[in-house]
Amino acid sequence: MTHQMHPFHMVTPSPWPILSAMSAFTLVSGLVAWMHSKTTTLMSLGLFTTLLTSYQWWRDIVREGTFQGHHTKAVQKGLRYGMILFISSELLFFFGFFWTFFFLSFNPTHNIGMQWPPKGIIPLNPFEVPLLNTMVLLASGFTVTWAHHSLMEGKRKKTIIALTMTIVLGAGFTSLQAMEYYEASFTMSDGVYGSTFFLATGFHGLHVMIGTTFLIVCLARQNLFHFTTTHHFGFEAAAWYWHFVDMVWIFLFTSIYWWGS
Amino acid sequence: MLRNLLTLRQISQKAIIGAPRRQIANKVKEKQKLFQEDNDVPVYLKGGLWDVVLHRFTVFLCVFVFLSSSLNVFQKSDKFPSSNFIWLVKPRTNVIAVP
């Protein structure tokens, strides 16, 4: 057996990059097919294969790190840079939607009555469910930090409890937001207000679901003794992502819900 | 009233502590041994038979759906041969709109 004289991970050939690319292609072309012909077969198959390839790819990364010991300090540094760059790209993604919102709301045209909110739109009361959602996400930011500190102190049970509470709060946010969507008097088709509202909050909701899934995976790994007091980057990455999602909501709440009403 | 509340607290604590807890065993050492075995099996197949089954199913499904979606996209383009192959022999010229 050969031994390497450097701390980096020379990854072995894997089928998941090409297969996940094929799956992503199917997913997006299925999305287009759905918009044109009301059939969801291709999109559903694309989503299923994307989930299959993602699961197996991430499963392999856990194997390489936790079971094979490839995640040295140098490799971890790379993973940290990678996660920071990814979250930055997500930030820029939301920046576009906020730009759209501020451009439209600062320059209301005659079509919408030269006012914001546009004529005929009854916005949601920001101090009802949206404020509750803000409290829910802020509390979840607190519980995920509690989970992290418990993990670093080797307190297994407290880590599990705090992480579970974070997940419950995240799921609670999603449920409350779904109810708000149902109760709203306007839809995505209701002019620029509807478009910007549902696009920005909709993508945020999707990110909350992704973040909740990431935390659930961390909870499973914590239960399986994968994390140590000093080596738990998977958890840190999930916590970073969760704080990012929380910050985006704060911006959404203050600009679209509160100022925009 | 207070005595009832204190009794309730004691009972609930006993119920939580005394109840049989599902213990999850630490199998990390076994997994480390399995995945560090020097047998030239790639990491995506090293977990056992289930890995192989899932891998083969995923490959088959991904290739199939990719070809289906490619055909779908190709069909929507103007290159799809409906009844003749004239587009193969006729040279394409870029038509520039004249104002």
XYZ file of C-alpha atoms in Angstrom:
360
model
C 0.000 0.000 0.000
C 1.466 3.391 -1.032
C 1.571 6.354 1.347
C 1.283 9.967 0.262
C 3.818 12.573 1.460
C 1.344 15.477 1.339
C -1.867 16.326 3.271
C -4.170 16.716 0.261
C -6.925 14.406 -0.949
C -6.278 12.909 -4.381
C -9.848 11.885 -5.161
C -10.456 8.590 -6.972
C -12.599 8.374 -10.131
C -16.324 8.679 -9.418
C -19.433 8.309 -11.603
C -21.449 10.926 -9.685
C -20.295 14.136 -11.415
C -21.326 12.992 -14.920
C -24.510 11.308 -13.646
C -25.590 14.334 -11.610
C -24.944 16.534 -14.663
C -27.233 14.268 -16.713
C -29.841 14.419 -13.926
C -29.667 18.217 -13.697
C -30.083 18.477 -17.487
C -33.152 16.251 -17.300
C -34.556 18.275 -14.399
C -34.308 21.626 -16.168
C -35.482 20.384 -19.545
C -38.339 18.652 -17.698
C -39.165 21.988 -16.080
C -39.372 23.587 -19.538
C -41.478 20.668 -20.835
C -43.867 21.190 -17.891
C -44.272 24.860 -18.744
C -45.069 24.043 -22.357
C -47.121 20.875 -22.222
C -48.372 20.309 -18.640
C -46.551 16.942 -18.364
C -44.481 16.444 -15.222
C -42.922 13.045 -16.038
C -39.533 14.257 -17.223
C -39.203 16.796 -14.410
C -40.151 14.203 -11.747
C -37.648 11.719 -13.165
C -35.007 14.450 -13.264
C -35.708 15.367 -9.637
C -35.567 11.699 -8.577
C -32.240 11.074 -10.331
C -30.804 14.343 -8.955
C -31.711 13.202 -5.433
C -30.232 9.730 -6.071
C -26.913 11.066 -7.383
C -26.689 13.780 -4.685
C -27.314 11.229 -1.908
C -24.640 8.848 -3.200
C -22.093 11.608 -3.877
C -22.450 13.104 -0.378
C -22.512 9.599 1.146
C -19.131 8.976 -0.501
C -17.724 12.269 0.869
C -18.763 11.183 4.392
C -17.041 7.840 3.789
C -13.861 9.532 2.526
C -13.757 11.953 5.480
C -15.100 10.073 8.490
C -14.163 6.485 7.593
C -11.063 6.833 5.408
C -9.452 9.841 7.141
C -8.854 11.910 3.992
C -10.105 15.174 5.532
C -6.869 16.522 6.976
C -6.542 20.144 8.162
C -5.437 21.185 4.666
C -8.429 19.483 3.036
C -10.764 20.991 5.625
C -9.407 24.444 4.807
C -10.348 23.855 1.163
C -13.814 22.699 2.168
C -14.249 25.846 4.268
C -13.237 28.086 1.358
C -15.618 26.131 -0.873
C -18.580 26.576 1.462
C -17.859 30.291 1.900
C -17.705 30.760 -1.884
C -20.931 28.791 -2.358
C -22.816 30.855 0.238
C -21.430 34.030 -1.401
C -22.837 32.885 -4.733
C -26.236 32.316 -3.083
C -26.036 35.802 -1.598
C -25.501 37.258 -5.058
C -28.457 35.192 -6.310
C -30.746 36.868 -3.753
C -29.109 40.244 -4.416
C -30.648 40.118 -7.896
C -34.148 39.646 -6.529
C -33.710 42.444 -3.997
C -32.440 44.710 -6.800
C -35.581 43.907 -8.783
C -37.812 44.647 -5.806
C -36.173 47.979 -4.973
C -36.082 49.077 -8.623
C -39.802 48.379 -9.047
C -40.884 49.784 -5.690
C -38.839 52.988 -5.973
C -40.088 53.564 -9.561
C -43.780 52.584 -9.541
C -45.179 53.076 -13.051
C -48.583 54.379 -14.081
C -49.678 50.762 -14.767
C -49.662 50.072 -11.030
C -50.986 53.474 -9.978
C -47.655 55.252 -9.344
C -47.646 53.821 -5.806
C -46.215 50.931 -3.802
C -47.886 48.624 -2.910
C -49.605 48.798 -6.312
C -53.250 49.788 -6.571
C -55.512 46.875 -5.744
C -52.902 44.862 -3.847
C -53.683 44.100 -0.195
C -50.312 43.184 1.315
C -49.958 40.752 4.240
C -49.812 42.342 7.689
C -46.091 42.186 8.548
C -46.773 42.120 12.284
C -48.808 38.932 12.229
C -47.372 35.670 10.824
C -44.285 37.296 9.178
C -43.150 38.683 12.563
C -43.744 35.280 14.166
C -41.649 33.711 11.399
C -38.884 36.208 12.180
C -38.935 35.153 15.844
C -38.953 31.477 14.833
C -35.861 31.851 12.640
C -34.007 34.001 15.188
C -34.717 31.358 17.852
C -33.437 28.660 15.489
C -30.213 30.649 15.056
C -29.821 30.576 18.812
C -30.515 26.813 19.094
C -28.049 25.917 16.314
C -25.334 27.914 18.116
C -26.266 26.121 21.355
C -25.922 22.796 19.493
C -22.478 23.830 18.208
C -21.178 24.791 21.641
C -22.545 21.568 23.155
C -20.810 19.616 20.367
C -17.491 21.358 21.037
C -17.848 20.586 24.768
C -18.546 16.903 24.081
C -22.122 17.068 25.403
C -23.776 14.555 23.116
C -27.324 14.640 24.489
C -27.528 18.453 24.580
C -26.214 18.612 21.005
C -28.968 16.252 19.864
C -31.665 18.178 21.743
C -30.548 21.589 20.437
C -30.186 20.335 16.858
C -33.648 18.729 17.013
C -35.124 22.008 18.255
C -33.466 23.846 15.353
C -35.003 21.410 12.870
C -38.452 21.694 14.494
C -38.247 25.502 14.293
C -37.181 25.309 10.642
C -40.059 22.987 9.798
C -42.377 25.285 11.759
C -41.255 28.248 9.647
C -41.951 26.307 6.441
C -45.440 25.303 7.648
C -46.337 28.855 8.720
C -45.090 30.243 5.403
C -47.124 27.646 3.470
C -50.231 28.736 5.386
C -49.470 32.394 4.608
C -49.136 31.543 0.902
C -52.565 29.907 1.028
C -54.157 32.841 2.853
C -52.615 35.624 0.706
C -55.131 37.637 -1.316
C -52.697 37.991 -4.247
C -50.885 35.432 -6.432
C -47.656 35.357 -8.462
C -49.659 36.467 -11.501
C -50.792 39.686 -9.825
C -48.410 42.102 -11.499
C -44.908 43.008 -10.411
C -45.844 42.908 -6.716
C -46.935 39.287 -6.916
C -43.938 38.317 -9.049
C -41.314 39.876 -6.786
C -42.998 38.755 -3.577
C -43.383 35.095 -4.490
C -40.066 34.806 -6.340
C -38.038 36.250 -3.426
C -39.943 34.553 -0.586
C -40.368 31.367 -2.618
C -36.652 30.946 -3.237
C -36.012 31.783 0.406
C -38.484 29.058 1.430
C -36.678 26.596 -0.837
C -33.401 27.500 0.885
C -35.023 26.960 4.302
C -36.060 23.472 3.147
C -32.546 22.749 1.889
C -31.060 24.027 5.161
C -33.488 21.931 7.215
C -32.506 18.838 5.191
C -28.816 19.609 5.799
C -29.502 19.895 9.557
C -31.436 16.596 9.545
C -28.410 14.906 7.927
C -26.213 16.460 10.653
C -28.588 15.127 13.332
C -28.346 11.620 11.846
C -24.538 11.873 11.724
C -24.404 13.168 15.316
C -26.523 10.177 16.407
C -24.097 7.876 14.580
C -21.050 9.341 16.384
C -19.526 10.842 13.209
C -18.632 14.193 14.809
C -15.824 14.780 17.308
C -15.308 17.799 19.560
C -12.647 19.207 17.230
C -13.626 17.803 13.818
C -17.197 18.440 12.667
C -17.011 20.602 9.548
C -20.242 19.136 8.121
C -22.089 20.568 11.109
C -20.312 23.935 10.827
C -21.200 24.161 7.129
C -24.869 23.460 7.964
C -24.798 26.103 10.702
C -23.228 28.686 8.361
C -25.902 27.957 5.742
C -28.636 28.232 8.373
C -27.387 31.637 9.588
C -27.263 32.803 5.940
C -30.904 31.728 5.437
C -31.833 33.574 8.640
C -30.102 36.785 7.452
C -31.849 36.667 4.077
C -35.190 36.426 5.897
C -34.350 39.476 8.033
C -33.719 41.440 4.814
C -36.902 40.048 3.235
C -38.983 40.921 6.279
C -37.696 44.469 6.675
C -37.760 45.379 2.957
C -40.590 43.427 1.258
C -42.952 42.742 4.149
C -42.487 45.813 6.347
C -41.210 48.701 4.190
C -43.052 47.331 1.118
C -46.437 47.422 2.835
C -52.001 22.248 45.030
C -48.241 22.720 45.370
C -47.838 19.153 46.658
C -49.727 17.892 43.587
C -47.465 19.906 41.304
C -44.305 18.585 43.012
C -45.614 14.998 42.785
C -46.380 15.491 39.092
C -42.808 16.752 38.550
C -41.332 13.708 40.312
C -43.518 11.276 38.342
C -42.677 12.877 34.974
C -38.936 12.858 35.776
C -39.080 9.162 36.762
C -41.022 8.380 33.583
C -38.377 10.037 31.409
C -35.334 8.657 33.254
C -36.752 5.189 33.951
C -38.086 4.522 30.447
C -36.008 2.087 28.349
C -33.854 4.193 25.988
C -33.000 3.089 22.474
C -29.191 3.039 22.487
C -27.453 3.670 19.180
C -24.180 1.764 19.089
C -20.977 3.488 17.951
C -20.104 1.647 14.759
C -17.551 4.149 13.441
C -14.570 1.855 14.127
C -16.201 -0.997 12.169
C -17.005 1.341 9.270
C -13.431 2.667 9.300
C -12.130 -0.915 9.065
C -14.552 -1.729 6.223
C -13.729 1.352 4.151
C -9.971 1.206 4.736
C -9.679 -2.402 3.550
C -7.045 -2.674 0.826
C -9.168 -4.433 -1.834
C -9.097 -1.949 -4.775
C -12.878 -1.498 -4.567
C -13.858 2.140 -5.230
C -15.502 4.049 -2.387
C -18.892 4.176 -4.148
C -19.049 0.358 -4.157
C -17.139 -0.401 -0.950
C -20.231 -0.559 1.280
C -21.392 -3.912 -0.064
C -24.084 -5.372 -2.321
C -26.566 -2.554 -1.717
C -24.008 -0.068 -3.099
C -23.677 -2.083 -6.297
C -27.456 -2.412 -6.761
C -28.067 1.297 -6.147
C -25.168 2.310 -8.420
C -26.372 0.177 -11.336
C -29.961 1.374 -10.922
C -28.811 5.005 -10.808
C -26.604 4.651 -13.921
C -29.392 2.991 -15.893
C -31.999 5.568 -14.850
C -29.719 8.598 -15.400
C -28.694 7.494 -18.895
C -32.290 6.655 -19.811
C -33.740 9.980 -18.608
C -30.866 11.932 -20.162
C -31.503 10.347 -23.551
C -35.262 10.969 -23.157
C -34.774 14.629 -22.318
C -32.225 15.053 -25.151
C -34.738 13.579 -27.591
C -37.403 15.886 -26.174
C -35.179 18.940 -26.658
C -34.096 17.805 -30.135
C -37.711 17.250 -31.184
C -38.560 20.849 -30.316
C -35.745 22.235 -32.433
C -36.136 22.979 -36.172
C -33.492 20.363 -36.962
C -35.797 17.432 -36.287
C -36.361 15.515 -39.551
C -40.126 15.195 -39.888
C -40.627 13.788 -43.375
C -37.515 14.662 -45.343
C -33.855 15.188 -44.844
C -33.632 18.400 -46.868
C -32.076 20.245 -43.951
C -29.092 17.921 -44.273
C -28.263 18.916 -47.860
C -29.649 22.460 -48.133
C -27.013 24.997 -47.119
C -28.141 27.290 -44.316
C -27.784 30.996 -44.970
C -27.992 33.655 -42.303
C -30.970 35.820 -43.113
C -30.415 39.414 -42.078
C -33.570 41.484 -41.771
C -33.579 44.462 -44.122
C -35.125 47.544 -42.497
